[in-house]
XYZ file of C-alpha atoms in Angstrom:
207
model
C -71.837 -25.549 -22.714
C -72.123 -26.663 -19.105
C -73.002 -30.349 -18.822
C -75.124 -31.665 -15.966
C -76.039 -35.163 -14.769
C -79.203 -35.320 -16.840
C -77.455 -34.350 -20.065
C -74.841 -37.126 -19.543
C -77.612 -39.718 -19.353
C -79.160 -38.376 -22.491
C -75.887 -38.759 -24.394
C -75.725 -42.400 -23.320
C -79.065 -43.054 -25.010
C -81.276 -42.630 -21.954
C -84.132 -40.220 -22.338
C -84.679 -38.206 -19.184
C -87.620 -35.815 -18.913
C -85.980 -33.791 -16.136
C -84.828 -30.192 -16.581
C -81.242 -29.300 -17.455
C -79.051 -26.227 -17.092
C -76.846 -24.838 -14.294
C -79.570 -22.804 -12.573
C -82.149 -25.568 -12.727
C -79.609 -28.157 -11.605
C -78.745 -26.058 -8.554
C -82.437 -25.654 -7.778
C -83.022 -29.376 -8.084
C -80.051 -30.114 -5.834
C -81.456 -27.769 -3.188
C -84.762 -29.657 -3.099
C -83.083 -33.069 -2.863
C -80.622 -31.963 -0.180
C -77.546 -32.754 -2.267
C -74.807 -30.322 -3.220
C -75.003 -28.811 -6.673
C -72.784 -30.375 -9.359
C -72.372 -27.048 -11.153
C -69.910 -24.399 -10.063
C -69.078 -21.234 -12.009
C -65.637 -21.261 -13.585
C -65.011 -17.611 -12.692
C -65.954 -15.572 -9.651
C -68.939 -13.441 -10.521
C -68.463 -9.913 -9.070
C -71.289 -8.728 -6.853
C -72.648 -5.207 -7.124
C -71.336 -3.026 -4.310
C -73.597 -0.961 -2.119
C -73.833 2.593 -3.424
C -73.917 5.519 -1.007
C -74.816 8.018 -3.681
C -78.478 7.679 -2.789
C -79.794 10.673 -0.897
C -80.394 9.896 2.743
C -83.495 10.961 4.600
C -83.286 13.858 7.048
C -82.500 12.750 10.617
C -85.392 12.614 13.034
C -85.487 14.893 16.059
C -87.330 13.850 19.186
C -90.479 15.820 19.865
C -89.279 16.864 23.315
C -86.498 18.996 21.803
C -88.169 22.250 20.804
C -86.638 25.752 20.800
C -86.484 26.967 24.378
C -86.425 23.543 26.053
C -84.058 23.235 29.000
C -81.936 20.115 28.434
C -79.480 18.113 30.532
C -76.198 17.060 28.920
C -75.129 13.496 29.690
C -71.789 13.304 27.875
C -68.767 15.407 27.045
C -66.843 17.977 29.029
C -70.094 19.708 30.055
C -71.936 16.594 31.248
C -74.387 17.333 34.030
C -74.935 20.916 32.841
C -78.375 22.328 32.116
C -78.550 24.187 28.816
C -81.144 25.875 26.611
C -81.958 24.283 23.259
C -82.108 26.872 20.487
C -82.918 24.726 17.435
C -82.194 21.461 15.629
C -79.628 21.622 12.826
C -79.812 19.841 9.466
C -77.405 17.162 10.692
C -79.790 16.195 13.513
C -77.580 17.759 16.181
C -78.994 20.247 18.664
C -77.750 23.818 18.962
C -77.568 24.735 22.654
C -76.184 27.467 24.865
C -75.646 27.723 28.645
C -75.919 30.684 28.603
C -72.170 31.049 28.957
C -72.448 33.679 31.707
C -74.473 31.334 33.926
C -72.815 27.921 33.634
C -69.924 28.355 31.183
C -71.461 26.381 28.296
C -70.894 28.187 24.966
C -72.766 27.826 21.704
C -72.197 24.231 20.666
C -73.710 21.228 18.938
C -74.734 18.169 20.940
C -75.978 14.732 19.962
C -79.601 14.269 20.984
C -78.839 10.689 22.045
C -76.892 12.071 25.028
C -79.401 14.740 26.070
C -82.435 14.650 28.364
C -85.230 17.049 27.519
C -87.034 18.542 30.520
C -90.474 20.108 30.835
C -88.962 23.530 31.628
C -89.254 26.033 28.801
C -87.592 29.359 28.049
C -89.030 31.927 25.642
C -86.417 32.184 22.883
C -88.653 33.777 20.261
C -86.444 36.878 20.330
C -83.216 34.922 19.698
C -81.950 34.990 16.102
C -79.853 31.915 15.268
C -80.729 31.667 11.572
C -77.119 32.337 10.560
C -75.738 29.488 12.708
C -75.583 26.211 10.767
C -73.413 23.094 10.739
C -70.883 24.893 8.537
C -70.512 27.500 11.289
C -68.727 24.917 13.466
C -66.381 23.629 10.743
C -62.741 23.660 11.798
C -60.201 25.560 9.773
C -57.355 23.489 8.311
C -54.270 23.796 10.508
C -51.022 24.777 8.839
C -48.298 22.237 9.659
C -44.563 22.803 9.309
C -42.910 20.956 6.426
C -40.221 18.366 6.940
C -39.455 15.793 9.599
C -37.978 18.308 12.027
C -41.071 20.492 11.881
C -43.307 17.467 12.448
C -41.600 16.505 15.723
C -41.060 20.098 16.843
C -44.810 20.822 16.990
C -45.800 17.900 19.194
C -46.943 20.180 22.034
C -50.697 20.755 22.249
C -51.776 24.196 21.122
C -54.537 26.044 22.979
C -57.804 26.507 21.139
C -58.287 30.013 19.788
C -61.842 31.384 19.744
C -62.451 33.771 16.870
C -63.843 37.267 17.385
C -66.879 36.332 15.289
C -67.677 33.440 17.615
C -67.367 35.713 20.673
C -69.638 38.332 19.130
C -72.278 35.727 18.259
C -72.087 34.300 21.763
C -72.772 37.685 23.351
C -75.603 38.423 20.941
C -77.403 35.126 21.549
C -76.848 35.076 25.316
C -78.110 38.648 25.710
C -81.510 37.642 24.341
C -81.614 34.370 26.304
C -80.630 36.049 29.584
C -83.579 38.439 29.330
C -85.981 35.502 29.187
C -84.144 33.645 31.960
C -84.138 36.591 34.367
C -87.866 37.105 33.785
C -88.579 33.688 35.352
C -87.953 33.354 39.116
C -85.248 30.858 40.169
C -84.581 29.829 36.576
C -81.104 31.329 36.660
C -80.212 29.251 39.722
C -81.710 26.166 38.068
C -79.526 26.547 34.973
C -76.449 27.192 37.105
C -76.826 23.962 39.111
C -75.520 20.598 37.914
C -77.649 17.499 37.482
C -76.492 14.698 39.774
C -77.794 11.336 40.916
C -77.578 10.024 44.460
C -77.099 6.459 45.602
C -80.797 5.672 45.844
C -82.022 7.810 42.931
C -83.880 5.982 40.159
C -83.675 7.986 36.927
C -86.162 5.767 35.090
C -88.828 6.808 37.607
C -88.033 10.526 37.493
C -90.231 13.049 35.706
C -88.076 15.620 33.973
C-alpha cells in the first residue's frame, strides 16, 4: 500500500479528516502548489497513437473542376498552363498539357502548388475513368546482386515510357485538342508560360 502524509499522521494517533490515496494526494498537492509526495514505482506505458483508423477523403478546392485551365507553380513544368481532367482519390489532380501544345504529359500534381483560372475547356468527351493513382505506380527496379553490381550501376538510367502510357496520352489529348481548337486563341494561351514581372502583384490578379 502506498503511504501518504495523512496516513502517517493517522498512525501516530492523530485523526485527520483529509482524503488519502496517491491520486487524491497528487490532486491536493496541485491545489496547494506543492509537489506531490507520491511517485509511481514503475513507468506506466502510455497508449500509442493508432493509424489504423480510416482517414477522411482529402478535400479538393472548388475551383478545380474538370476542364479548368490551371497554372503549375512547382516541379519541372512550373509556369505551364495545363487542363485539369479530374481529382483522384488521393487528392491529387490529373492534368494534361496537352503534350502536343506545351509538352506536359498526363501527370498528377498537388493542388497546393496549382492556381485555378476562370478559363474552362469542354472535356465531357474525354474518358479518364481508367486512370487512377495505381496507374502512376512505379515498377520495382531489378538491381544486380553483389557489391560489384551495386557500384557498377551508379549511372543514371533514362526513364522509359511504356507503350500503354503513350497510347493513353494520344487518346486523351486527341479529345482535348478538339475542344481547344474550337476556342479561338486558346491554343496559344496554353502554349505560353505564366511569368511575373518586377512590378506585378499576384495577390491583386484575377485569374
